[in-house]
Coordinates of C-alpha atoms in Angstrom, one line a residue:
X1 CA 54.1 6.7 1.7
X2 CA 53.0 9.4 4.1
X3 CA 49.8 9.5 5.9
X4 CA 47.5 12.4 5.4
X5 CA 47.2 14.8 8.3
X6 CA 43.7 15.7 9.3
X7 CA 42.4 18.7 7.3
X8 CA 40.2 21.3 8.9
X9 CA 36.6 20.3 8.5
X10 CA 35.2 21.5 5.2
X11 CA 33.3 24.7 5.0
X12 CA 29.5 24.4 5.0
X13 CA 29.1 27.4 2.7
X14 CA 29.4 26.3 -0.9
X15 CA 29.5 28.5 -3.9
X16 CA 27.2 27.4 -6.7
X17 CA 29.0 25.6 -9.4
X18 CA 30.3 27.9 -12.1
X19 CA 28.1 28.1 -15.2
X20 CA 29.1 25.8 -18.0
X21 CA 31.6 27.4 -20.4
X22 CA 30.3 26.8 -23.9
X23 CA 31.2 27.7 -27.4
X24 CA 30.2 26.0 -30.6
X25 CA 33.3 23.8 -30.5
X26 CA 33.9 23.4 -26.8
X27 CA 31.5 22.5 -24.0
X28 CA 32.3 22.2 -20.3
X29 CA 29.9 21.1 -17.6
X30 CA 30.9 21.4 -13.9
X31 CA 29.7 18.1 -12.4
X32 CA 30.4 18.8 -8.7
X33 CA 32.1 21.4 -6.6
X34 CA 33.4 21.3 -3.0
X35 CA 35.2 23.5 -0.6
X36 CA 38.3 22.9 1.5
X37 CA 39.2 25.4 4.2
X38 CA 42.9 24.7 4.2
X39 CA 45.5 24.4 1.5
X40 CA 45.6 21.3 -0.7
X41 CA 48.9 19.7 -1.6
X42 CA 48.8 16.8 -4.0
X43 CA 52.0 14.8 -4.3
X44 CA 52.3 11.3 -5.7
X45 CA 55.6 9.5 -6.3
X46 CA 55.0 7.8 -9.7
X47 CA 58.6 6.7 -9.9
X48 CA 59.7 5.6 -13.4
X49 CA 56.2 4.4 -14.3
X50 CA 54.5 7.8 -14.0
X51 CA 51.2 8.7 -12.5
X52 CA 47.7 7.8 -13.6
X53 CA 44.6 10.0 -13.1
X54 CA 41.1 8.5 -13.0
X55 CA 37.8 10.3 -12.6
X56 CA 35.1 8.1 -11.1
X57 CA 31.5 8.5 -9.9
X58 CA 30.8 6.2 -7.0
X59 CA 27.3 5.5 -5.6
X60 CA 27.0 3.8 -2.2
X61 CA 23.6 2.5 -1.3
X62 CA 22.2 2.8 2.3
X63 CA 23.9 0.4 4.7
X64 CA 26.8 -0.3 2.3
X65 CA 30.5 0.7 2.5
X66 CA 33.8 0.7 0.7
X67 CA 35.4 -1.8 3.0
X68 CA 38.6 -0.9 4.8
X69 CA 41.4 0.0 2.3
X70 CA 44.1 2.5 1.6
X71 CA 45.5 4.2 -1.5
X72 CA 49.0 4.5 -3.1
X73 CA 48.3 8.1 -4.1
X74 CA 45.8 10.9 -3.3
X75 CA 42.2 11.4 -3.9
X76 CA 40.1 14.5 -4.2
X77 CA 36.4 14.0 -4.0
X78 CA 33.1 15.9 -3.7
X79 CA 30.0 14.5 -2.0
X80 CA 27.4 15.3 -4.6
X81 CA 24.5 13.6 -2.7
X82 CA 23.9 12.1 0.7
X83 CA 26.2 11.8 3.8
X84 CA 29.4 9.8 3.8
X85 CA 30.6 8.5 7.2
X86 CA 34.3 8.3 6.9
X87 CA 36.2 6.1 9.5
X88 CA 40.0 6.8 9.8
X89 CA 42.5 7.4 12.6
X90 CA 43.3 10.8 11.2
X91 CA 40.1 12.2 12.6
X92 CA 39.5 13.1 16.2
X93 CA 37.4 10.2 17.6
X94 CA 38.2 8.2 14.4
X95 CA 35.2 9.4 12.4
X96 CA 34.0 12.3 10.2
X97 CA 30.7 12.8 8.4
X98 CA 30.9 14.5 5.0
X99 CA 27.7 16.0 3.6
X100 CA 26.6 17.0 0.1
X101 CA 28.7 19.9 -1.2
X102 CA 31.7 19.1 0.9
X103 CA 35.0 17.9 -0.4
X104 CA 37.3 15.1 0.8
X105 CA 41.0 14.8 0.5
X106 CA 42.5 11.4 1.1
X107 CA 46.2 11.0 1.4
X108 CA 48.3 7.9 0.6
X109 CA 48.9 5.0 2.9
X110 CA 46.4 5.2 5.8
X111 CA 43.6 2.7 6.2
X112 CA 40.1 4.0 6.1
X113 CA 36.5 3.1 5.2
X114 CA 33.6 5.1 3.9
X115 CA 30.0 4.0 4.8
X116 CA 26.5 5.2 4.0
X117 CA 24.7 5.2 7.3
X118 CA 21.9 7.2 5.9
X119 CA 18.6 6.4 4.1
X120 CA 19.6 7.8 0.7
X121 CA 22.3 6.9 -1.8
X122 CA 25.7 8.6 -1.3
X123 CA 27.1 9.9 -4.7
X124 CA 30.8 10.8 -4.8
X125 CA 32.7 12.4 -7.7
X126 CA 36.3 11.2 -7.2
X127 CA 39.6 12.1 -8.8
X128 CA 42.3 9.5 -8.1
X129 CA 46.0 10.4 -8.6
X130 CA 47.8 7.1 -8.3
X131 CA 51.2 5.8 -9.4
X132 CA 50.7 4.0 -12.7
X133 CA 50.3 0.2 -12.3
X134 CA 49.0 0.4 -8.8
X135 CA 45.3 -0.3 -7.9
X136 CA 42.9 2.6 -7.2
X137 CA 42.3 1.0 -3.7
X138 CA 44.5 -1.4 -1.8
X139 CA 42.5 -3.9 0.3
X140 CA 45.5 -5.8 1.6
X141 CA 46.0 -3.7 4.8
X142 CA 49.5 -5.2 5.2
X143 CA 50.5 -2.8 2.3
X144 CA 49.1 0.3 4.2
X145 CA 50.8 2.5 6.7
X146 CA 49.5 1.9 10.2

């Protein structure tokens, strides 16, 4: 697994989500949209088992956090509400705050933790791209790159 290199901080200017595309038989609703200033490269080695994709809404209450963990694949997330304080060695000073409308790219292998240090719930829309059979988050840090 390779650690994710720090991405440029996300742009603060967010385009409005595209209007829902609707016909009588097909309806689509954009749930969240975020912006990355740099290129995004998603690579996951699924080996013989393949790759799983999971979409998840995560709510973190004030004062709570994810606990330190890593991932076997990559995540692409959008902060829909609140501010997520993200602790990881990939950031200068080891911390970056993501605000509503910003996107997060997490690479495989590196330990990190997300915390809600604000007064309102943090709501994240997360897409996990993980090798099949692996957990979405690995809490045994011995299995993470350091």
